[in-house]
Amino acid sequence: MAVVTAPPPSVSLMHRLKNPKAAVTIFVIAWLPLMLYVMGGSALMAAIEDLTGFRPNADYILLPAIPAVLLLYVICISAFRESAIAIIGATLVFFWFFIAVTAPYLPLLDPNKPIAPFVPPFTAKNDVFFILGTDFKGRDMLSRTLWGCQRVLVWGVSATFVAYIVGTAFGLIAGYISGWWDEIISFLGNVILSFPVMVLFIVILNYLGASGFNIVIAVTFASAPAIMRIVRGLALDVKTRDYVFAAQTRGESALWIMVVELLPNVRGPIIVDACLRLGYTTVAITTLTFLGLGLQPPDPDWGLMIKESAKTAMLFKFSYMLLIPALSVSSLILGFNLMADGLREMSMRD
Amino acid sequence: MLKLIGRRLIQMVLIILVASLLLFVIFDTPQFKKRLAVQELGGFAVSALSEADYQEWLASRGLDVPFYQRYTDWMGNILTGDFGFSYEKNTEVGPLLASRLANTGILALCVFALMIPISLTLGVLSGMREGSPLDRSITFISVFTTSIPEIATAIILTVVLALGLGWLPAKSAMIQGFDVKQLVLPVMTLVIYDFGYVARMTRASMAEVMTSQYIRTAILKGIPYRRVVMKHALRNALIAPFTVIVLQLNWLLSGVVVVEVFFEYDGFGKLLLEAALFPDVEVVQACTLAAVVVAVTSQIISDVGYTFLNPRIRFS
């Protein structure tokens, strides 16, 4: 049959993301190693050592993630090609993502080893050339900056992800079941939303203690109500559609309808919001770490770098110690925001 | 109208009650009671204390009575103006909180005085002609400035204006009395971070009004463009930004923490953080409660203001 295959119509982004199985698999391959590495790389290796008597190098965990990140970047660029803003954003985000997975393999000095304190950028000392200089303890700034993106990325994305799971679950319940459930969930959401965010963070982390896992809990508390509101609104709209009535007539259970009928149809608008919220979470983690309520030393992190040198770097000569982490965190957040902006633009065009 | 205000007020009281209950519950665990004992008696005395003595101390402090009784006492004290005692600062919490809130109020006033005209002008200018080069550049600037977190803005401004050029003091501790110069950097940081969001909201609202039918009619009638914008469009376009601006008060209370800590400005945010790190439980509770009251009040003002300003709702 001489069927002339027309060139595939330009598929909209939201449509492409409706069937993103391959991209999700690649993301998982890229993400899980990094998460394992940051959250418990050395503990995992110790456990393997106990079992087998042989201690593998923790850095090997990250090996599968490197090609996966590159592949994911290519997928994202081809999906976003309509919007230059989204491409710039994705490039910024993937730059840091790539640095995070390749950090152990880059030719960097040990980020926690003091070498020579107060070396300004682009100078050599003790036969070592420091591109970004060293901090007040003599640790290499370049290596600390590049290593620093790991923890922000891992905790930021994990916290946002957990917040989305919780927020979406409550939003679907409030929107689909309605009635008393809706009243109670919405009221509790309003109570939490009436706390200014930073005040809520400080109270929760003061109660739980400062650590990465507790940041996940705090971010979940602070973000889930807002996510719940969005999902609730979408669910209220979707549940009047015919296919939901059809499912109800078929006798499907409420849980099944929520997960199978509602969830896939509220996914689109959530993705844009998720990008924005990733930016907020990154700001929150950096700020909390600066305030002393977030991630703890000695491992490098941008917020920590600012916190540690805030007292010593109050001279123009040493201001690079503050400027470098500040610009790094801004570039990551700018990446998330530009990506969200581009995605919104694309979804508006559909 | 009155019914709406009444319903909102009831909701507000309920929210504040639940928030205060939560605040009381989470700081009512045995660990925090122990910490209180350490603060009052000293660490050595507490570790030397026998279990019976500890119970006696709890009784003397009134901490062994049932939970609901202590909660009502606590609320009663707060309503009569007794917020407790700060062990870190060694003063009553009430006057301390009032003076710090006043400092933050000055900061907030300056921020709003600058942010409102800047963001409204930019928003109206870019919403007037959607898609024009001016609109695009304003939108890009606002995305850019809101993407830089306050801590980074604060650092960049300090490095350039204070450390590099030496025009302004780097810290705002106000040790030698009030100094306007020391207020510039914190205010600039907050305005730069905040104006973009309000400008974008204004832009969206303005753009929506400009595409409406009555504006098209006015333009087709031959009224000068300037007059269409000033007399016809602005009135309706500024209703939505009003609510956004009032709600920024809630945001400001969280944004102010990092700015005050970085610039060492003695305000509400610095007090809260210091209390949280110490930990000074009664100060944390009082600060948080004050923040919630301010936030909820601003929500009500924005809700009621919106219905009052919007003639479609006002006259229905």
XYZ file of C-alpha atoms in Angstrom, chain A:
350
model
C 0.000 0.000 0.000
C 1.385 3.297 -0.997
C 0.622 5.168 2.097
C 2.530 8.398 2.047
C 3.807 8.883 5.546
C 3.337 12.508 6.300
C 6.031 14.112 8.437
C 4.980 13.706 12.052
C 3.125 16.808 13.218
C 5.090 18.841 15.683
C 4.079 17.286 18.944
C 3.445 19.627 21.816
C 5.516 19.272 24.932
C 2.646 18.308 27.178
C 1.688 15.650 24.688
C 5.226 14.351 24.623
C 5.319 14.240 28.369
C 2.129 12.223 28.459
C 4.055 9.145 27.447
C 7.423 9.727 28.960
C 8.318 6.156 29.962
C 11.748 6.169 28.335
C 12.653 9.569 29.748
C 11.484 8.544 33.211
C 13.567 5.352 33.084
C 16.654 7.294 32.069
C 15.977 9.839 34.792
C 15.776 7.059 37.366
C 19.074 5.599 36.112
C 20.656 9.039 36.414
C 19.045 9.925 39.704
C 19.175 6.831 41.916
C 22.995 6.500 41.909
C 23.410 10.159 42.826
C 20.830 9.884 45.591
C 22.453 6.733 46.988
C 25.870 8.345 46.757
C 24.913 11.508 48.623
C 22.470 10.090 51.150
C 24.466 7.043 52.174
C 27.345 6.184 49.881
C 29.861 5.360 52.585
C 27.284 3.566 54.759
C 26.277 1.393 51.804
C 29.903 0.534 51.057
C 30.467 -0.364 54.707
C 27.468 -2.693 54.555
C 28.874 -4.364 51.433
C 32.220 -4.702 53.185
C 30.543 -6.469 56.098
C 28.818 -8.890 53.739
C 31.616 -9.697 51.341
C 34.758 -8.558 53.083
C 35.607 -6.360 50.101
C 35.102 -2.613 50.067
C 34.334 -1.232 46.610
C 35.011 2.391 45.862
C 31.810 4.388 46.452
C 32.561 6.486 43.364
C 31.692 3.543 41.098
C 28.013 3.986 41.979
C 27.931 7.148 39.884
C 29.294 5.513 36.703
C 25.922 4.545 35.135
C 24.549 8.001 35.892
C 27.019 9.878 33.672
C 25.779 8.641 30.258
C 22.201 8.753 31.547
C 22.472 12.457 32.397
C 23.901 13.248 28.965
C 21.156 11.247 27.263
C 18.498 12.956 29.381
C 19.885 16.343 28.411
C 19.581 15.456 24.741
C 15.976 14.306 25.276
C 15.116 17.516 27.118
C 16.674 19.727 24.466
C 14.767 17.971 21.696
C 11.534 18.253 23.688
C 12.063 21.936 24.472
C 13.351 23.006 21.062
C 10.438 25.389 20.519
C 11.451 27.596 23.423
C 14.890 29.155 23.664
C 14.241 30.160 27.275
C 13.534 26.575 28.300
C 16.698 25.385 26.540
C 18.843 27.940 28.380
C 17.210 26.898 31.665
C 17.674 23.197 30.978
C 21.305 23.795 30.054
C 21.985 25.546 33.347
C 20.238 22.809 35.354
C 21.905 19.968 33.479
C 25.303 21.611 33.802
C 25.042 21.296 37.579
C 23.430 17.863 37.347
C 26.343 16.698 35.190
C 28.893 18.197 37.584
C 27.140 16.452 40.471
C 27.456 12.996 38.921
C 30.979 13.462 37.581
C 32.444 15.271 40.623
C 34.531 12.277 41.851
C 36.052 11.808 38.401
C 37.004 15.425 37.761
C 40.633 16.401 38.352
C 39.875 18.335 41.540
C 41.646 18.756 44.839
C 40.082 17.281 47.955
C 37.273 19.738 48.873
C 37.766 19.203 52.613
C 41.576 19.362 52.771
C 43.163 22.631 53.940
C 46.052 23.580 51.662
C 46.870 27.289 51.827
C 44.419 29.816 53.324
C 43.348 33.106 51.684
C 44.778 32.482 48.221
C 43.017 34.840 45.774
C 41.670 33.444 42.477
C 44.029 32.812 39.557
C 47.177 32.605 41.613
C 49.594 29.805 42.340
C 50.822 28.899 45.777
C 52.921 25.920 46.882
C 53.106 24.848 43.210
C 49.314 24.533 42.990
C 47.392 26.860 40.694
C 44.067 27.879 42.256
C 41.560 28.987 39.631
C 39.042 30.231 42.177
C 41.427 30.617 45.091
C 40.998 29.055 48.525
C 38.758 29.879 51.463
C 39.709 31.017 54.951
C 40.611 27.470 55.959
C 42.692 26.944 52.846
C 40.294 24.606 51.044
C 40.143 24.828 47.267
C 37.139 26.957 46.241
C 36.736 25.419 42.778
C 36.460 21.919 44.114
C 34.149 23.004 46.954
C 31.874 24.859 44.545
C 31.602 21.934 42.154
C 31.142 19.341 44.911
C 28.671 21.678 46.624
C 25.973 21.185 44.013
C 25.505 17.513 44.932
C 23.759 17.964 48.230
C 21.591 20.901 47.170
C 20.403 19.000 44.094
C 19.764 15.712 45.866
C 17.981 17.132 48.902
C 16.152 19.758 46.867
C 14.734 17.306 44.349
C 13.944 14.655 46.978
C 12.145 17.186 49.170
C 10.106 18.528 46.259
C 9.258 14.999 45.149
C 8.008 13.942 48.594
C 6.053 17.190 48.917
C 4.384 16.447 45.583
C 3.427 12.915 46.564
C 1.860 14.095 49.812
C 0.268 17.188 48.281
C -1.172 15.311 45.316
C -2.595 12.542 47.505
C -4.389 15.024 49.758
C -5.450 17.143 46.793
C -7.017 14.168 45.023
C -8.839 13.111 48.186
C -10.090 16.639 48.849
C -11.114 17.180 45.250
C -12.642 13.822 44.414
C -14.239 12.675 47.655
C -15.160 16.235 48.766
C -17.530 16.641 51.690
C -16.033 16.488 55.146
C -12.673 15.250 53.900
C -12.376 18.369 51.774
C -13.392 20.652 54.660
C -10.856 19.151 57.061
C -7.975 18.915 54.594
C -8.558 22.436 53.261
C -8.758 23.891 56.747
C -5.529 22.228 57.844
C -3.934 23.435 54.625
C -5.078 26.968 55.406
C -3.633 26.741 58.908
C -0.225 25.695 57.579
C -0.324 28.273 54.780
C -0.993 31.035 57.286
C 2.517 30.565 58.700
C 5.095 32.570 56.755
C 7.261 29.917 55.043
C 10.566 30.732 56.683
C 8.934 30.905 60.121
C 7.421 27.466 59.529
C 10.817 26.102 58.445
C 12.524 27.529 61.508
C 9.909 26.130 63.902
C 9.917 22.657 62.316
C 13.704 22.390 62.073
C 14.096 23.776 65.573
C 11.833 20.976 66.751
C 13.319 18.150 64.669
C 16.952 19.246 64.588
C 18.997 20.260 61.546
C 19.677 17.583 58.921
C 18.962 16.747 55.316
C 16.129 14.340 56.095
C 14.471 16.886 58.346
C 14.639 19.431 55.534
C 12.621 16.984 53.442
C 9.980 16.864 56.194
C 9.965 20.653 56.607
C 9.661 21.283 52.867
C 6.852 18.744 52.676
C 4.942 20.562 55.399
C 5.492 23.944 53.796
C 4.815 23.033 50.152
C 2.245 20.246 50.329
C -0.714 22.547 51.203
C -0.075 24.762 48.174
C 0.278 21.703 45.921
C -2.863 20.283 47.515
C -4.797 23.422 46.537
C -3.682 23.229 42.917
C -4.432 19.499 42.596
C -7.766 19.925 44.382
C -8.824 22.587 41.896
C -7.780 20.434 38.946
C -9.477 17.352 40.410
C -12.737 19.275 40.953
C -12.652 20.160 37.260
C -11.669 16.726 35.961
C -14.135 14.756 38.059
C -17.099 16.188 36.118
C -15.812 14.682 32.875
C -17.641 11.833 31.215
C -14.848 9.295 31.532
C -14.976 9.651 35.298
C -18.743 9.007 35.237
C -18.077 6.008 33.023
C -15.566 4.688 35.536
C -18.038 5.256 38.372
C -20.718 3.399 36.434
C -18.317 0.530 35.857
C -18.137 0.302 39.631
C -14.482 1.191 40.009
C -13.354 2.044 43.517
C -12.622 5.606 44.525
C -8.919 4.880 44.976
C -8.691 3.333 41.504
C -10.485 6.287 39.909
C -8.221 8.768 41.677
C -5.014 7.038 40.624
C -5.944 5.817 37.159
C -8.492 8.353 35.885
C -7.682 11.606 37.695
C -3.937 11.516 38.268
C -2.834 11.269 34.610
C -5.111 14.175 33.723
C -3.869 16.579 36.361
C -0.250 15.801 35.552
C 0.344 18.439 32.865
C -0.184 21.662 34.856
C 1.649 20.157 37.810
C 4.890 19.754 35.856
C 5.281 23.509 35.318
C 4.553 24.171 38.970
C 7.067 21.497 39.972
C 9.848 23.268 38.085
C 9.089 26.530 39.894
C 8.883 24.746 43.219
C 12.268 23.094 42.648
C 13.664 26.612 42.489
C 11.919 27.611 45.728
C 13.192 24.497 47.480
C 16.748 25.201 46.351
C 16.453 28.731 47.735
C 15.015 27.353 50.969
C 17.781 24.784 51.451
C 20.561 27.279 50.750
C 18.974 29.884 53.017
C 18.341 27.405 55.829
C 21.895 26.118 55.595
C 23.141 29.709 55.751
C 21.007 30.248 58.857
C 22.530 27.149 60.454
C 19.377 25.037 60.348
C 20.091 22.997 57.244
C 22.906 20.765 56.050
C 25.810 20.379 58.424
C 29.579 20.715 57.844
C 32.156 19.539 56.826
C 30.982 18.420 53.379
C 30.847 21.304 50.910
C 27.576 23.059 50.225
C 26.872 26.516 48.839
C 24.860 27.694 51.814
C 27.552 26.438 54.172
C 30.280 28.160 52.178
C 28.413 31.462 52.554
C 27.742 30.850 56.238
C 31.338 29.945 57.025
C 32.946 32.863 55.242
C 30.259 35.494 56.016
C 32.272 36.742 58.984
C 35.788 36.579 57.496
C 35.135 37.689 53.931
C 33.977 41.220 54.717
C 36.854 42.734 52.741
C 36.707 43.360 49.013
C 39.855 41.283 48.558
C 38.197 38.198 50.026
C 34.678 38.783 48.699
C 35.164 35.994 46.117
C 34.500 33.533 48.949
C 30.925 34.836 49.138
C 30.395 35.730 45.495
C 31.273 32.332 44.022
C 28.714 30.254 45.963
C 26.118 33.038 45.618
C 26.474 33.102 41.836
C 26.444 29.290 41.640
C 23.188 28.956 43.542
C 21.653 31.797 41.526
C 22.552 30.060 38.272
C 20.893 26.817 39.372
C 17.712 28.594 40.485
C 17.680 30.712 37.337
C 17.869 27.442 35.402
C 14.804 26.014 37.159
C 12.840 29.254 36.736
C 13.675 29.697 33.060
C 12.708 26.071 32.463
C 9.371 26.644 34.204
C 8.832 29.819 32.193
C 9.571 28.097 28.908
C 7.339 25.138 29.788
C 4.480 27.472 30.677
C 4.917 29.339 27.413
C 4.836 26.051 25.500
C 1.789 24.743 27.339
C -0.042 28.054 26.709
C 0.626 27.672 22.998
C -0.995 24.215 22.914
